Amino acid sequence: MSLQRLIFFVLSALFFIGSSIWLKDEFSPNWVKYQKEYYKEQAIKVEKEYAAAASVREKELLGKRLASFRRPVYGVKQILLKGEYSWAKRQNGDKVDRCITCHIDEEKLKASHSNTKEFPFDIYGCTVCHGGIGRALSEEMAHEGMHYHKRQMQLLVANAETMFDFWSELATLTPEESDPNQRLEMGDFKKYSITGDKAIYVGSQKCLKCHIGLTSPHVERWQRIKFKTFERVKEAPDYIAGNEAYRKTCLKCHTTGYDETTGKYSEEGVTCEACHGAGEVFAYFMDIGKALEGQKIAKVGTFGTPFNVCGPCHHTRGHEMRLKFFQEKGGSDEWFFPQHTFPYKTSSPGKAESELKSLPKIY
């Protein structure tokens, strides 16, 4: 065999092998096997439910589901993510997330992710936290640069900019409100860590280790006025008499880190993190000796005391339920007004009656 024929034979063989691989990937891609496994599992599950079904209507509905699982339509599943992405910005066109093409079992995903209520897959996708290449369909390419576990994500936090980029991406992906004043910005996501979970409240004692010396006048005043506010709330007659729903309205503002879903909170009273936010990321930088990065984190979302920091508690209608209670039940108004609103307390000594104000009316 001449050299030319040998080269032709080798090149032809390589072309044939390459074409075969391409055709296999094109017409029988690897992701199909994951969908086949999923539909097979679901079919077996529904078969059991169908056999145990008692009513005709139930069997009819399960029969339709079973038929769809036995004759599934395989295809690429993707989420079109919000935001502007273009080649001009060195970004890959419209940003899509195709992870659910293989990770098709949504129930399993929800079971392994506790934050799907805040960040549903169909809006935020997977790559915002896990990294990787969401557009890719091959397993190797899709998982390139991926962070599988929370610990791997946490190790990415080398500086404040890492968190800023993450929070900014969450803000970009979030659907816009029609009212511009209600639209979320980077600072609104400060309560989340790099894993997408709610940031941990580290407790005021950790803050005070440094700040009791660095900012002593502020700390002393806050400890005296706000740290112990819940102690007084617990003694209030309306709190004692109130039901669970009534008490929850008190807990929202008179505790730190209150979670409406679980009803739990980090600390009693209005402590450091009630205004500055959960200190997990800030404390992390301080612990590893990156104080400047910690300062950057601390300033996000609190500069100039914006409404979203103070407003949820410091608004005029926050105590309406208390007004109603005291007007209906009677009793001294000293339990209604805080100690520093001295002119409003009818029982305050040394004040002429004309100078004092009674409980306001509810309209």
GROMACS .gro file of C-alpha atoms in nm:
model
  363
    1MET     CA    1   0.000   0.000   0.000
    2SER     CA    2   0.140   0.336  -0.102
    3LEU     CA    3   0.190   0.616   0.149
    4GLN     CA    4  -0.080   0.827  -0.014
    5ARG     CA    5  -0.336   0.548   0.017
    6LEU     CA    6  -0.238   0.490   0.379
    7ILE     CA    7  -0.285   0.858   0.463
    8PHE     CA    8  -0.618   0.859   0.280
    9PHE     CA    9  -0.730   0.549   0.469
   10VAL     CA   10  -0.631   0.694   0.808
   11LEU     CA   11  -0.799   1.028   0.739
   12SER     CA   12  -1.113   0.854   0.614
   13ALA     CA   13  -1.124   0.639   0.927
   14LEU     CA   14  -1.085   0.945   1.150
   15PHE     CA   15  -1.356   1.127   0.955
   16PHE     CA   16  -1.588   0.828   0.989
   17ILE     CA   17  -1.525   0.798   1.364
   18GLY     CA   18  -1.571   1.173   1.415
   19SER     CA   19  -1.891   1.176   1.212
   20SER     CA   20  -2.026   0.878   1.405
   21ILE     CA   21  -1.961   1.050   1.738
   22TRP     CA   22  -2.119   1.372   1.611
   23LEU     CA   23  -2.427   1.189   1.481
   24LYS     CA   24  -2.461   1.000   1.809
   25ASP     CA   25  -2.441   1.321   2.012
   26GLU     CA   26  -2.674   1.499   1.772
   27PHE     CA   27  -2.948   1.238   1.747
   28SER     CA   28  -2.895   1.052   2.074
   29PRO     CA   29  -2.742   1.305   2.313
   30ASN     CA   30  -2.624   1.203   2.657
   31TRP     CA   31  -2.890   1.408   2.835
   32VAL     CA   32  -3.164   1.183   2.692
   33LYS     CA   33  -3.059   0.900   2.923
   34TYR     CA   34  -3.132   1.117   3.228
   35GLN     CA   35  -3.477   1.198   3.098
   36LYS     CA   36  -3.541   0.830   3.018
   37GLU     CA   37  -3.446   0.732   3.373
   38TYR     CA   38  -3.671   1.001   3.517
   39TYR     CA   39  -3.977   0.912   3.308
   40LYS     CA   40  -3.925   0.542   3.381
   41GLU     CA   41  -3.917   0.608   3.757
   42GLN     CA   42  -4.226   0.825   3.734
   43ALA     CA   43  -4.411   0.563   3.529
   44ILE     CA   44  -4.343   0.295   3.793
   45LYS     CA   45  -4.457   0.532   4.068
   46VAL     CA   46  -4.782   0.623   3.889
   47GLU     CA   47  -4.851   0.257   3.806
   48LYS     CA   48  -4.861   0.181   4.178
   49GLU     CA   49  -5.089   0.478   4.242
   50TYR     CA   50  -5.314   0.367   3.956
   51ALA     CA   51  -5.342   0.014   4.097
   52ALA     CA   52  -5.434   0.153   4.440
   53ALA     CA   53  -5.684   0.411   4.308
   54ALA     CA   54  -6.042   0.358   4.423
   55SER     CA   55  -6.254   0.596   4.215
   56VAL     CA   56  -6.308   0.596   3.840
   57ARG     CA   57  -6.219   0.965   3.819
   58GLU     CA   58  -5.890   0.910   3.999
   59LYS     CA   59  -5.801   0.620   3.769
   60GLU     CA   60  -5.882   0.834   3.467
   61LEU     CA   61  -5.648   1.113   3.577
   62LEU     CA   62  -5.370   0.873   3.673
   63GLY     CA   63  -5.415   0.689   3.343
   64LYS     CA   64  -5.345   1.008   3.150
   65ARG     CA   65  -5.034   1.077   3.357
   66LEU     CA   66  -4.915   0.722   3.308
   67ALA     CA   67  -4.958   0.748   2.931
   68SER     CA   68  -4.751   1.068   2.922
   69PHE     CA   69  -4.469   0.902   3.116
   70ARG     CA   70  -4.473   0.590   2.898
   71ARG     CA   71  -4.455   0.794   2.577
   72PRO     CA   72  -4.252   1.098   2.680
   73VAL     CA   73  -4.126   1.367   2.448
   74TYR     CA   74  -3.755   1.416   2.504
   75GLY     CA   75  -3.618   1.763   2.455
   76VAL     CA   76  -3.394   2.042   2.577
   77LYS     CA   77  -3.548   2.226   2.871
   78GLN     CA   78  -3.424   2.574   2.945
   79ILE     CA   79  -3.493   2.887   3.145
   80LEU     CA   80  -3.450   3.222   2.973
   81LEU     CA   81  -3.298   3.442   3.239
   82LYS     CA   82  -3.369   3.812   3.278
   83GLY     CA   83  -3.100   4.067   3.198
   84GLU     CA   84  -2.907   4.210   2.906
   85TYR     CA   85  -2.636   3.985   2.766
   86SER     CA   86  -2.469   4.046   2.432
   87TRP     CA   87  -2.158   3.963   2.233
   88ALA     CA   88  -2.056   4.329   2.255
   89LYS     CA   89  -2.020   4.283   2.631
   90ARG     CA   90  -1.835   3.954   2.579
   91GLN     CA   91  -2.140   3.768   2.701
   92ASN     CA   92  -2.300   3.475   2.526
   93GLY     CA   93  -2.616   3.628   2.382
   94ASP     CA   94  -2.943   3.568   2.566
   95LYS     CA   95  -2.856   3.405   2.896
   96VAL     CA   96  -3.021   3.067   2.937
   97ASP     CA   97  -2.998   2.795   3.198
   98ARG     CA   98  -3.039   2.440   3.064
   99CYS     CA   99  -2.947   2.251   3.381
  100ILE     CA  100  -3.301   2.115   3.413
  101THR     CA  101  -3.252   1.925   3.087
  102CYS     CA  102  -3.064   1.663   3.291
  103HIS     CA  103  -3.172   1.761   3.642
  104ILE     CA  104  -3.533   1.715   3.542
  105ASP     CA  105  -3.678   1.595   3.873
  106GLU     CA  106  -3.805   1.918   4.025
  107GLU     CA  107  -3.919   1.751   4.347
  108LYS     CA  108  -3.566   1.626   4.415
  109LEU     CA  109  -3.426   1.971   4.345
  110LYS     CA  110  -3.669   2.132   4.588
  111ALA     CA  111  -3.590   1.872   4.853
  112SER     CA  112  -3.217   1.946   4.829
  113HIS     CA  113  -3.256   2.326   4.817
  114SER     CA  114  -3.415   2.500   5.114
  115ASN     CA  115  -3.426   2.841   4.944
  116THR     CA  116  -3.648   2.771   4.642
  117LYS     CA  117  -3.923   2.989   4.788
  118GLU     CA  118  -3.697   3.295   4.770
  119PHE     CA  119  -3.518   3.187   4.452
  120PRO     CA  120  -3.741   2.965   4.235
  121PHE     CA  121  -3.556   2.776   3.961
  122ASP     CA  122  -3.775   2.910   3.682
  123ILE     CA  123  -3.660   3.267   3.756
  124TYR     CA  124  -3.304   3.239   3.890
  125GLY     CA  125  -3.184   2.913   3.738
  126CYS     CA  126  -2.891   2.723   3.887
  127THR     CA  127  -2.570   2.887   3.770
  128VAL     CA  128  -2.620   3.205   3.975
  129CYS     CA  129  -2.509   3.004   4.281
  130HIS     CA  130  -2.347   2.689   4.143
  131GLY     CA  131  -2.156   2.842   3.854
  132GLY     CA  132  -2.083   2.628   3.549
  133ILE     CA  133  -2.199   2.696   3.194
  134GLY     CA  134  -2.577   2.698   3.190
  135ARG     CA  135  -2.606   2.705   2.811
  136ALA     CA  136  -2.402   2.385   2.760
  137LEU     CA  137  -2.569   2.048   2.707
  138SER     CA  138  -2.271   1.817   2.749
  139GLU     CA  139  -2.206   1.719   3.109
  140GLU     CA  140  -1.835   1.798   3.095
  141MET     CA  141  -1.882   2.147   2.957
  142ALA     CA  142  -2.187   2.230   3.170
  143HIS     CA  143  -1.999   2.140   3.490
  144GLU     CA  144  -1.686   2.336   3.401
  145GLY     CA  145  -1.602   2.567   3.691
  146MET     CA  146  -1.904   2.447   3.885
  147HIS     CA  147  -1.933   2.468   4.264
  148TYR     CA  148  -2.111   2.152   4.375
  149HIS     CA  149  -2.133   2.206   4.748
  150LYS     CA  150  -2.189   2.502   4.979
  151ARG     CA  151  -1.837   2.481   5.113
  152GLN     CA  152  -1.700   2.528   4.761
  153MET     CA  153  -1.918   2.836   4.718
  154GLN     CA  154  -1.806   2.981   5.050
  155LEU     CA  155  -1.441   2.945   4.951
  156LEU     CA  156  -1.506   3.182   4.660
  157VAL     CA  157  -1.554   3.476   4.898
  158ALA     CA  158  -1.211   3.636   4.874
  159ASN     CA  159  -1.324   3.999   4.886
  160ALA     CA  160  -1.631   4.220   4.910
  161GLU     CA  161  -1.657   4.249   4.532
  162THR     CA  162  -1.739   3.877   4.513
  163MET     CA  163  -2.049   3.939   4.722
  164PHE     CA  164  -2.135   4.258   4.534
  165ASP     CA  165  -2.129   4.068   4.203
  166PHE     CA  166  -2.348   3.794   4.349
  167TRP     CA  167  -2.602   4.035   4.499
  168SER     CA  168  -2.606   4.239   4.177
  169GLU     CA  169  -2.678   3.928   3.971
  170LEU     CA  170  -2.968   3.838   4.201
  171ALA     CA  171  -3.104   4.191   4.158
  172THR     CA  172  -3.070   4.162   3.779
  173LEU     CA  173  -3.254   3.829   3.766
  174THR     CA  174  -3.539   3.944   3.991
  175PRO     CA  175  -3.858   4.045   3.803
  176GLU     CA  176  -3.908   4.420   3.806
  177GLU     CA  177  -4.190   4.584   3.994
  178SER     CA  178  -4.408   4.828   3.801
  179ASP     CA  179  -4.339   5.091   4.066
  180PRO     CA  180  -3.975   5.208   4.030
  181ASN     CA  181  -3.961   5.275   4.405
  182GLN     CA  182  -4.029   4.908   4.474
  183ARG     CA  183  -3.757   4.770   4.248
  184LEU     CA  184  -3.485   4.577   4.424
  185GLU     CA  185  -3.118   4.672   4.416
  186MET     CA  186  -2.798   4.502   4.523
  187GLY     CA  187  -2.833   4.612   4.886
  188ASP     CA  188  -3.171   4.441   4.917
  189PHE     CA  189  -2.996   4.103   4.885
  190LYS     CA  190  -2.745   4.166   5.163
  191LYS     CA  191  -2.942   3.925   5.381
  192TYR     CA  192  -2.825   3.633   5.164
  193SER     CA  193  -2.491   3.457   5.175
  194ILE     CA  194  -2.297   3.334   4.871
  195THR     CA  195  -2.488   3.003   4.885
  196GLY     CA  196  -2.824   3.178   4.840
  197ASP     CA  197  -2.925   3.086   5.195
  198LYS     CA  198  -3.023   3.353   5.442
  199ALA     CA  199  -2.712   3.494   5.607
  200ILE     CA  200  -2.650   3.387   5.965
  201TYR     CA  201  -2.701   3.628   6.253
  202VAL     CA  202  -2.380   3.607   6.455
  203GLY     CA  203  -2.513   3.784   6.766
  204SER     CA  204  -2.439   4.119   6.927
  205GLN     CA  205  -2.173   3.976   7.158
  206LYS     CA  206  -1.950   3.907   6.860
  207CYS     CA  207  -1.998   4.266   6.740
  208LEU     CA  208  -1.933   4.415   7.083
  209LYS     CA  209  -1.596   4.244   7.120
  210CYS     CA  210  -1.456   4.519   6.898
  211HIS     CA  211  -1.719   4.791   6.884
  212ILE     CA  212  -1.759   4.839   7.257
  213GLY     CA  213  -1.420   5.008   7.235
  214LEU     CA  214  -1.430   5.148   6.882
  215THR     CA  215  -1.773   5.312   6.899
  216SER     CA  216  -1.842   5.317   7.273
  217PRO     CA  217  -2.083   5.619   7.289
  218HIS     CA  218  -2.307   5.469   7.021
  219VAL     CA  219  -2.291   5.120   7.174
  220GLU     CA  220  -2.362   5.247   7.526
  221ARG     CA  221  -2.667   5.444   7.413
  222TRP     CA  222  -2.802   5.158   7.203
  223GLN     CA  223  -2.754   4.907   7.483
  224ARG     CA  224  -2.940   5.134   7.722
  225ILE     CA  225  -3.233   5.222   7.492
  226LYS     CA  226  -3.277   4.940   7.240
  227PHE     CA  227  -3.103   4.620   7.348
  228LYS     CA  228  -3.349   4.564   7.633
  229THR     CA  229  -3.665   4.687   7.463
  230PHE     CA  230  -3.814   4.337   7.447
  231GLU     CA  231  -3.792   4.300   7.825
  232ARG     CA  232  -4.046   4.580   7.857
  233VAL     CA  233  -4.260   4.441   7.575
  234LYS     CA  234  -4.293   4.106   7.755
  235GLU     CA  235  -4.430   4.284   8.061
  236ALA     CA  236  -4.690   4.483   7.865
  237PRO     CA  237  -5.050   4.379   7.941
  238ASP     CA  238  -5.149   4.366   7.574
  239TYR     CA  239  -4.855   4.136   7.490
  240ILE     CA  240  -4.944   3.907   7.781
  241ALA     CA  241  -5.311   3.899   7.681
  242GLY     CA  242  -5.246   3.880   7.308
  243ASN     CA  243  -5.271   3.565   7.099
  244GLU     CA  244  -4.991   3.425   6.883
  245ALA     CA  245  -5.073   3.647   6.585
  246TYR     CA  246  -5.076   3.957   6.806
  247ARG     CA  247  -4.740   3.871   6.960
  248LYS     CA  248  -4.585   3.811   6.620
  249THR     CA  249  -4.645   4.174   6.529
  250CYS     CA  250  -4.439   4.267   6.835
  251LEU     CA  251  -4.162   4.018   6.762
  252LYS     CA  252  -4.104   4.157   6.412
  253CYS     CA  253  -3.966   4.484   6.546
  254HIS     CA  254  -3.864   4.411   6.904
  255THR     CA  255  -3.633   4.119   6.828
  256THR     CA  256  -3.335   4.079   6.598
  257GLY     CA  257  -3.337   3.838   6.304
  258TYR     CA  258  -3.704   3.746   6.332
  259ASP     CA  259  -3.812   3.487   6.074
  260GLU     CA  260  -4.184   3.507   5.998
  261THR     CA  261  -4.183   3.156   5.850
  262THR     CA  262  -4.044   2.978   6.155
  263GLY     CA  263  -4.135   3.231   6.425
  264LYS     CA  264  -3.777   3.216   6.555
  265TYR     CA  265  -3.536   3.501   6.611
  266SER     CA  266  -3.167   3.550   6.683
  267GLU     CA  267  -3.183   3.778   6.986
  268GLU     CA  268  -3.432   3.962   7.200
  269GLY     CA  269  -3.426   4.338   7.161
  270VAL     CA  270  -3.310   4.567   6.881
  271THR     CA  271  -2.941   4.477   6.865
  272CYS     CA  272  -2.667   4.550   6.610
  273GLU     CA  273  -2.790   4.323   6.333
  274ALA     CA  274  -3.147   4.453   6.349
  275CYS     CA  275  -3.029   4.755   6.149
  276HIS     CA  276  -2.697   4.648   6.000
  277GLY     CA  277  -2.825   4.313   5.877
  278ALA     CA  278  -2.706   3.959   5.947
  279GLY     CA  279  -2.335   3.975   6.020
  280GLU     CA  280  -2.216   3.645   5.871
  281VAL     CA  281  -2.023   3.791   5.576
  282PHE     CA  282  -1.898   4.095   5.768
  283ALA     CA  283  -1.779   3.879   6.059
  284TYR     CA  284  -1.606   3.640   5.818
  285PHE     CA  285  -1.388   3.916   5.675
  286MET     CA  286  -1.312   4.052   6.021
  287ASP     CA  287  -1.213   3.706   6.146
  288ILE     CA  288  -0.965   3.650   5.861
  289GLY     CA  289  -0.809   3.993   5.906
  290LYS     CA  290  -0.970   4.170   5.609
  291ALA     CA  291  -1.124   4.461   5.796
  292LEU     CA  292  -1.141   4.685   5.487
  293GLU     CA  293  -1.348   4.425   5.303
  294GLY     CA  294  -1.572   4.396   5.607
  295GLN     CA  295  -1.625   4.773   5.610
  296LYS     CA  296  -1.735   4.763   5.246
  297ILE     CA  297  -1.993   4.498   5.332
  298ALA     CA  298  -2.118   4.692   5.635
  299LYS     CA  299  -2.188   5.002   5.424
  300VAL     CA  300  -2.404   4.824   5.167
  301GLY     CA  301  -2.772   4.906   5.202
  302THR     CA  302  -2.733   5.115   5.519
  303PHE     CA  303  -2.566   5.433   5.394
  304GLY     CA  304  -2.783   5.732   5.478
  305THR     CA  305  -3.026   5.510   5.677
  306PRO     CA  306  -3.260   5.431   5.384
  307PHE     CA  307  -3.628   5.361   5.438
  308ASN     CA  308  -3.593   4.986   5.390
  309VAL     CA  309  -3.374   4.974   5.703
  310CYS     CA  310  -3.581   5.191   5.940
  311GLY     CA  311  -3.919   5.213   5.769
  312PRO     CA  312  -4.055   4.862   5.832
  313CYS     CA  313  -4.070   4.934   6.206
  314HIS     CA  314  -4.060   5.313   6.237
  315HIS     CA  315  -4.389   5.403   6.074
  316THR     CA  316  -4.693   5.577   6.216
  317ARG     CA  317  -4.935   5.285   6.200
  318GLY     CA  318  -4.709   5.028   6.364
  319HIS     CA  319  -4.892   5.034   6.698
  320GLU     CA  320  -5.253   5.060   6.584
  321MET     CA  321  -5.340   4.723   6.734
  322ARG     CA  322  -5.206   4.848   7.068
  323LEU     CA  323  -5.418   5.161   7.051
  324LYS     CA  324  -5.723   4.946   6.989
  325PHE     CA  325  -5.639   4.718   7.282
  326PHE     CA  326  -5.597   5.001   7.534
  327GLN     CA  327  -5.903   5.189   7.412
  328GLU     CA  328  -6.116   4.876   7.447
  329LYS     CA  329  -5.963   4.736   7.767
  330GLY     CA  330  -5.867   5.060   7.938
  331GLY     CA  331  -5.566   5.089   8.166
  332SER     CA  332  -5.268   5.317   8.205
  333ASP     CA  333  -5.117   5.450   7.885
  334GLU     CA  334  -4.768   5.422   8.034
  335TRP     CA  335  -4.754   5.081   7.867
  336PHE     CA  336  -4.828   5.230   7.529
  337PHE     CA  337  -4.574   5.510   7.501
  338PRO     CA  338  -4.199   5.444   7.523
  339GLN     CA  339  -4.013   5.603   7.813
  340HIS     CA  340  -3.841   5.860   7.591
  341THR     CA  341  -4.177   6.000   7.465
  342PHE     CA  342  -4.220   6.170   7.802
  343PRO     CA  343  -4.470   6.445   7.708
  344TYR     CA  344  -4.722   6.187   7.591
  345LYS     CA  345  -4.756   6.003   7.922
  346THR     CA  346  -5.056   6.120   8.121
  347SER     CA  347  -4.909   5.968   8.436
  348SER     CA  348  -4.582   6.166   8.411
  349PRO     CA  349  -4.509   6.375   8.720
  350GLY     CA  350  -4.436   6.746   8.706
  351LYS     CA  351  -4.638   6.817   8.391
  352ALA     CA  352  -4.943   7.036   8.369
  353GLU     CA  353  -5.249   6.857   8.235
  354SER     CA  354  -5.263   7.091   7.935
  355GLU     CA  355  -4.909   6.990   7.836
  356LEU     CA  356  -4.987   6.618   7.828
  357LYS     CA  357  -5.147   6.422   7.547
  358SER     CA  358  -5.386   6.131   7.577
  359LEU     CA  359  -5.400   5.828   7.353
  360PRO     CA  360  -5.466   5.925   6.991
  361LYS     CA  361  -5.789   5.815   6.826
  362ILE     CA  362  -5.820   5.551   6.557
  363TYR     CA  363  -6.012   5.660   6.249
   0.00000   0.00000   0.00000
